XYZ file of C-alpha atoms in Angstrom:
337
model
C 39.677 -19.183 38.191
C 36.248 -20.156 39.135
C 35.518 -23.841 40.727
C 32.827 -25.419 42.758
C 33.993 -25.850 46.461
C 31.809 -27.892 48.649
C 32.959 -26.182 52.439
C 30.315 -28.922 54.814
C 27.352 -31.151 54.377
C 24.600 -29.263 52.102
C 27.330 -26.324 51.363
C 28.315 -25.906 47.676
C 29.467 -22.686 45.781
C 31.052 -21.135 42.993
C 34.135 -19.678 44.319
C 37.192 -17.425 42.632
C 40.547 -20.033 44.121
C 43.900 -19.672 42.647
C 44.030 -21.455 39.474
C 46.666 -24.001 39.575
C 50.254 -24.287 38.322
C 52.044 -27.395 36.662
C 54.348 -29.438 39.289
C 57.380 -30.871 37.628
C 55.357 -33.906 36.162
C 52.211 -32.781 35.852
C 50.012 -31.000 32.949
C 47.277 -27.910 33.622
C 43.922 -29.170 31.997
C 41.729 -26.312 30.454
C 38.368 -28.394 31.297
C 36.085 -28.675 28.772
C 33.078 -30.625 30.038
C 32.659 -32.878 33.704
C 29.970 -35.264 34.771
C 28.020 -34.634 38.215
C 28.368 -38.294 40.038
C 26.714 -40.245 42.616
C 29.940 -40.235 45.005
C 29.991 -36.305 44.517
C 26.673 -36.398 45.482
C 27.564 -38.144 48.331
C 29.986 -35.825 49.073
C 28.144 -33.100 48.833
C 25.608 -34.550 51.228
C 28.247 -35.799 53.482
C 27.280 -39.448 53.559
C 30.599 -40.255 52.096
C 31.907 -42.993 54.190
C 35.481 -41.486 53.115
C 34.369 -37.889 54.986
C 33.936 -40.027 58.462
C 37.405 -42.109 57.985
C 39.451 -39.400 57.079
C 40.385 -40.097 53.750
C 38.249 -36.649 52.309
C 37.452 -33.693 53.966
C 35.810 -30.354 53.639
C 36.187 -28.222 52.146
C 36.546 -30.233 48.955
C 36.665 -29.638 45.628
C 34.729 -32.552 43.753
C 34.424 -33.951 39.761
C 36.447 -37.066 38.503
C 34.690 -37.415 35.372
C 35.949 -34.802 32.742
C 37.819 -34.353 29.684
C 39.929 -31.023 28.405
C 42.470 -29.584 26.557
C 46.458 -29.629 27.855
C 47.238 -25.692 28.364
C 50.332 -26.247 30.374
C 52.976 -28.733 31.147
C 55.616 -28.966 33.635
C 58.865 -29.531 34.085
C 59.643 -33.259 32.780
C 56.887 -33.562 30.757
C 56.822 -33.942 27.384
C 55.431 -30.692 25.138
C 54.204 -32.318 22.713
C 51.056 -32.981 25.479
C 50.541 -29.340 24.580
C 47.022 -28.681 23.178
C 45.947 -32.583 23.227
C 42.717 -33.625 24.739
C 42.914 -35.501 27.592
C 40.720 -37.122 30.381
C 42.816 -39.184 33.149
C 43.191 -42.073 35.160
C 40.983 -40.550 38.515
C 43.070 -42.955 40.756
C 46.814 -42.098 41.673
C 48.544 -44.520 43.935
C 51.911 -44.317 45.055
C 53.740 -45.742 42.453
C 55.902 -47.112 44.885
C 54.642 -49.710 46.771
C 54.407 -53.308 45.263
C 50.276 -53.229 44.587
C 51.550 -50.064 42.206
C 54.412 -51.876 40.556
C 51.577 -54.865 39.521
C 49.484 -52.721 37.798
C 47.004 -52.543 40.905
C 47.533 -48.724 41.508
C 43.869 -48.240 42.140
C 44.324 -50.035 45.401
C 46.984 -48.646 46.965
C 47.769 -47.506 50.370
C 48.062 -43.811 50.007
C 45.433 -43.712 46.507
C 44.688 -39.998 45.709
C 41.280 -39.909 44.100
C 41.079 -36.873 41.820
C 37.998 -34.661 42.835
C 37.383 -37.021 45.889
C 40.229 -37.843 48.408
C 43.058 -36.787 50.401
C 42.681 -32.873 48.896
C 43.200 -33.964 44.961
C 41.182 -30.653 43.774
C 38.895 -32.059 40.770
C 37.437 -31.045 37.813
C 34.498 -28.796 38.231
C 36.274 -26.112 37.444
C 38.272 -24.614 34.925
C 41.412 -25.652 35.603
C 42.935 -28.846 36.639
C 46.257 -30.279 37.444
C 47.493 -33.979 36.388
C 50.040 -36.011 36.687
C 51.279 -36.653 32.988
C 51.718 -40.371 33.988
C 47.583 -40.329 34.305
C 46.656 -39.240 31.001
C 44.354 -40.330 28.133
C 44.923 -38.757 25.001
C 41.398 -38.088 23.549
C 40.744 -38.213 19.577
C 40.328 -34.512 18.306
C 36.721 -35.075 16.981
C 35.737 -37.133 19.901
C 32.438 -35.684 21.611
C 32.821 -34.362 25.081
C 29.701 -35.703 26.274
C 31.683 -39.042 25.511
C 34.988 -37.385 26.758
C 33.323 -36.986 30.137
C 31.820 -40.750 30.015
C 35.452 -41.873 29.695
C 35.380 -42.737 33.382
C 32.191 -43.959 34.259
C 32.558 -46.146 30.739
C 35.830 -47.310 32.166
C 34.177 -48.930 35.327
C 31.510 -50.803 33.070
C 33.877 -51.940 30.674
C 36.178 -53.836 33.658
C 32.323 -54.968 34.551
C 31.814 -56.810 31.650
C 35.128 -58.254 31.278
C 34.881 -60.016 34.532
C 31.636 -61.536 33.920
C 34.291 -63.239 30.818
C 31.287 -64.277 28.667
C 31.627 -65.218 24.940
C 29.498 -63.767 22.312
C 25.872 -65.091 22.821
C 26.083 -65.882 26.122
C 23.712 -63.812 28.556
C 24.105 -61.045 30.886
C 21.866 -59.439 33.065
C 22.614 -56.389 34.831
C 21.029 -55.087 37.289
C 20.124 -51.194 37.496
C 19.630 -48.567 35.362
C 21.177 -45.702 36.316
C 24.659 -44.348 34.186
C 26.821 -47.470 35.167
C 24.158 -50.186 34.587
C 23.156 -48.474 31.231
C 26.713 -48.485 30.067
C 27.744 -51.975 31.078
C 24.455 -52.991 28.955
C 26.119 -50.785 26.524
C 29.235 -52.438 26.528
C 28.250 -55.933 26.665
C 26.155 -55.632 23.893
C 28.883 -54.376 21.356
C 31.127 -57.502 22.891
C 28.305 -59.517 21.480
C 26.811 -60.677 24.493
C 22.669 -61.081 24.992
C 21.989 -58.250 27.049
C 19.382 -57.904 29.872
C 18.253 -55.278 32.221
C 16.776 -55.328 34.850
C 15.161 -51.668 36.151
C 13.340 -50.552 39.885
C 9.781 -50.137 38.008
C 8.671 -49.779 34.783
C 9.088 -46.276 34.551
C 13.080 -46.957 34.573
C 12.525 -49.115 31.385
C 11.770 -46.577 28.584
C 15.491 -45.515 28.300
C 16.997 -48.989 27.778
C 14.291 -49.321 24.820
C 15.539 -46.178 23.614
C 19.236 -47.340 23.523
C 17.833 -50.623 21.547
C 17.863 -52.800 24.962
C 14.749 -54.460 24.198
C 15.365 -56.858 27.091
C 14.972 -55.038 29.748
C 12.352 -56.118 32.583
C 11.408 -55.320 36.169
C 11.162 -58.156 38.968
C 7.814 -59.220 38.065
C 8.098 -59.568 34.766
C 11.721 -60.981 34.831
C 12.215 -64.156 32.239
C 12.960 -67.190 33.793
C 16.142 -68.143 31.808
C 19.887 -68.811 32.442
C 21.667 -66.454 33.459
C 25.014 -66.513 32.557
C 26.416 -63.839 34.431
C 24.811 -61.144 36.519
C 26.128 -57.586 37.417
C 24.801 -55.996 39.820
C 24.843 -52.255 38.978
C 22.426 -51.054 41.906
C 22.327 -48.916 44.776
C 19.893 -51.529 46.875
C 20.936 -53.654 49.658
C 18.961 -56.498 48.691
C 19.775 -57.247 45.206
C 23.247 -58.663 45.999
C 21.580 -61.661 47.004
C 19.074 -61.436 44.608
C 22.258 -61.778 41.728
C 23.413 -64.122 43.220
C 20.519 -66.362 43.924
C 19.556 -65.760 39.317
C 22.882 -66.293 38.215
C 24.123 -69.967 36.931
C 25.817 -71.811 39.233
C 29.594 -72.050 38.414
C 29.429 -68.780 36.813
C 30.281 -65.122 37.859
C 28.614 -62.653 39.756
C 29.760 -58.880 39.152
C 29.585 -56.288 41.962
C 30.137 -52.828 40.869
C 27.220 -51.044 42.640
C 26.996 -49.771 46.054
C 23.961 -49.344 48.471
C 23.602 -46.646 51.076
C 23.050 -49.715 53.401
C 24.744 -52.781 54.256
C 24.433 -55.505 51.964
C 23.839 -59.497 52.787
C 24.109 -62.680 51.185
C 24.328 -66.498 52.766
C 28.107 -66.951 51.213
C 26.495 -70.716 51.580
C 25.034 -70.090 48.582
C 28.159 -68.911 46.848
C 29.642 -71.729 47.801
C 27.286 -74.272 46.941
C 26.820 -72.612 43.737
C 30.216 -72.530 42.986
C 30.286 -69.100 42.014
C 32.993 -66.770 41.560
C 31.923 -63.202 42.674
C 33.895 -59.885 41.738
C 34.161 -56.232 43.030
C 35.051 -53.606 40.665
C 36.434 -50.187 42.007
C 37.455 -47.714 39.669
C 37.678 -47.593 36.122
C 41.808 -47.327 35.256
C 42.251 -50.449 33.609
C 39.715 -49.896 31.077
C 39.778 -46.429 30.440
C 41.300 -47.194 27.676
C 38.915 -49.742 25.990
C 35.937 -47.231 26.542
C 37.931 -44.237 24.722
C 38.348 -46.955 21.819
C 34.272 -48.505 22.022
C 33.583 -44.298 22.154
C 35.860 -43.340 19.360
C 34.574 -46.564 16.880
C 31.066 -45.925 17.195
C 30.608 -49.356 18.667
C 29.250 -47.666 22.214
C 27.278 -44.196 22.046
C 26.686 -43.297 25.415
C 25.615 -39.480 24.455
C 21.709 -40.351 24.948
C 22.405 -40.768 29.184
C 23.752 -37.171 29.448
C 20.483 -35.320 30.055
C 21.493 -31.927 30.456
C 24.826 -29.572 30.374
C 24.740 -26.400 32.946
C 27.419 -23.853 33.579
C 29.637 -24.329 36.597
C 26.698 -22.338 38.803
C 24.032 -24.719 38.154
C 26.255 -27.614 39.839
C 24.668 -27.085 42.969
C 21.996 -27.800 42.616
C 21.912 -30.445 40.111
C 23.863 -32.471 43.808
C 21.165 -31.144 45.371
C 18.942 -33.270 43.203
C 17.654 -30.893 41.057
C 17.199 -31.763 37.360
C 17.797 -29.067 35.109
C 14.689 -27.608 32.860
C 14.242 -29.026 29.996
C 16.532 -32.108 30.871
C 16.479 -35.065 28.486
C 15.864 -39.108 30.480
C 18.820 -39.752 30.984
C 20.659 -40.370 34.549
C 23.596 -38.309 33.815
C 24.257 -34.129 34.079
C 27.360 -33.032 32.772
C 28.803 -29.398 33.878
C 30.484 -26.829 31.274
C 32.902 -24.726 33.726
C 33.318 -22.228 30.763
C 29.497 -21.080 30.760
C-alpha cells in the first residue's frame, strides 16, 4: 500500500510499505480522509521535542487525525466492527498500570501515540491498524471532513469543559488556528458568550464567517470580565497575558503550545486565586465531538481548506497551501487519490 514516510528532518515521501495485518485485538482501517497537523509538522521539520528524547524517531510514519472504514478484524474482535466507520482514540497507554485503570490512559508511562510515537505507523496512508479497544464508531452519513475533526474537536471539547462555565458566562480564547476555532465552536453551542481573540486582523475574517462576531485583536480587545480564558496559541507570551485578563478565582485553560518557553509570575496565580489547566490529547471527549458533529450543533467543515491526494502531503508540511485552498487553517489528505 502507499503511505507517507517521513525518513529525517525536511524528508517526506510517498512510499509502497507492506500494508498491515490485524493483531489479535486489533481492526485494519481502510482510511478514508486524515488531517495534516501542527505536531506532524513538527515532525516533519524535526523540532519535535519527542524526536530529541527518544520517544519518536525517523523514519516515521505520521497522521493521528483520520476516520475510515473497518476492512479487517482480528482475532478477538468482534465482526460485527466489519464495514463500520471508525476514527480512534490517538493515545494508547498500557492498560496496565494504575494511571490506565483511572481512566488517565493518555498519560501513561509507555503511551503509544498513533502517527507520532514509539513507531505507532499513522494514518496517512491507506491502511491502518487499531486496537479495537480505541475505536469510535462513526454515524454512516457523517461527513469525513468532520470524521477527520473528530480528534482535534476532541481536544477543544475537554477545553471548554475545564473552563466549567454555565450558559452566558464568557469565554475568551485565545488563537485562531483549528483548535482555537473549534473550542469557540464548542463553547458557543454549550451556550457560553464566545470571544476570540486573533494575531492581527487579517486572522479575524474566519471567526465572522463561522458567526463569531466577537472576535478582536489586542488593540481592540473589550475591556470586560472574563470568565474564563483558553489559551489556544502557539506564542510564548500569551500565557501570561491569559492569565493576567481572566477573573480572579476563575480558570485559565492551556491547550496551546509555543515553539518557545513560556513564563508567567505563578504570584499572580496565586494572588488571583486561579485555577489553571493543561489539556493533552483529546480521548475523553472524542466522544462528545462525534455527538456536537453528528447533531448539527458544531460544523467544523468551513476550517478544512483543501483535500489533496496522499502526494500532495509533502508539501502541504512543508507549508505549502494547496491552489485554490479555501481560509481555513486545516488541510485534510485523501490517501485514495
Amino acid at each position: 500500500m502507499r503511505a507517507l514516510v517521513l525518513t529525517g528532518p525536511g524528508a517526506a515521501a510517498v512510499r509502497e510499505v507492506e500494508p498491515p495485518a490485524a493483531a489479535p485485538g486489533e481492526v485494519i482501517v481502510d482510511v478514508e480522509r486524515a488531517g495534516v497537523c501542527g505536531t506532524d509538522v513538527e515532525l516533519f521539520t524535526g523540532a519535535m521535542s519527542y524526536l530529541h528524547t527518544g520517544r519518536s524517531w525517523y523514519p516515521l510514519r505520521p497522521g493521528h487525525e483520520w476516520c475510515g472504514v473497518v476492512a479487517a478484524t482480528g482475532d478477538g474482535v468482534d465482526p460485527a466492527w466489519l464495514g463500520r466507520r471508525v476514527t480512534a482514540d490517538t493515545m494508547l497507554g498500557c492498560g496496565r498500570c494504575e494511571r490506565c485503570r483511572h481512566g488517565r490512559h493518555h498519560v501513561c508511562a509507555e503511551l503509544a501515540e498513533i502517527g507520532i510515537s514509539r513507531g505507532r505507523p499513522g494514518a496517512l496512508a491507506e491502511r491502518i491498524a487499531v486496537p479495537a479497544t480505541a475505536l469510535h464508531r462513526l454515524p454512516d452519513s457523517l461527513d469525513p471532513a468532520l470524521g477527520a475533526l473528530a480528534e482535534p474537536g476532541g481536544n477543544a471539547l475537554r477545553a471548554v469543559r475545564a473552563a466549567a462555565l454555565e450558559p452566558g458566562e464568557r469565554l475568551l480564547v485565545l488563537g485562531t488556528g483549528t483548535i482555537g476555532l473549534l473550542v469557540a465552536l464548542f463553547g458557543r453551542a454549550q451556550g457560553l458568550d464566545v470571544h476570540v481573540l486573533g494575531r492581527d486582523a487579517d486572522a479575524l475574517p474566519l471567526a465572522g464567517s463561522l458567526g463569531l462576531g466577537n472576535a478582536w485583536t489586542r488593540e481592540t480587545l473589550p475591556s470586560l470580565p472574563w470568565h474564563a480564558v483558553v489559551d489556544a496559541s502557539n506564542a510564548a507570551e500569551l500565557p501570561a497575558l491569559a492569565l493576567d485578563l481572566v477573573e480572579p478565582a476563575r480558570r485559565v485553560v492551556y491547550i496551546g503550545l509555543a515553539g518557545a518557553p513560556s513564563t508567567l509570575d505563578s504570584r499572580d496565580l496565586v494572588l488571583k486565586d486561579v485555577t489553571a489547566v493543561g489539556i493533552l490529547g483529546g480521548s475523553a471527549g472524542l466522544a462528545g465531538a462525534i455527538a456536537a458533529y453528528a447533531d448539527g450543533s458544531v460544523d467544523a467543515r468551513p476550517l478544512v481548506a483543501a483535500t489533496v491526494g496522499l502526494a500532495g502531503t509533502a508539501g502541504v508540511l512543508a507549508g505549502r497551501r494547496p491552489e485554490g485552498a479555501g481560509p481555513g487553517p486545516k488541510i485534510h489528505i485523501d490517501p485514495r487519490r
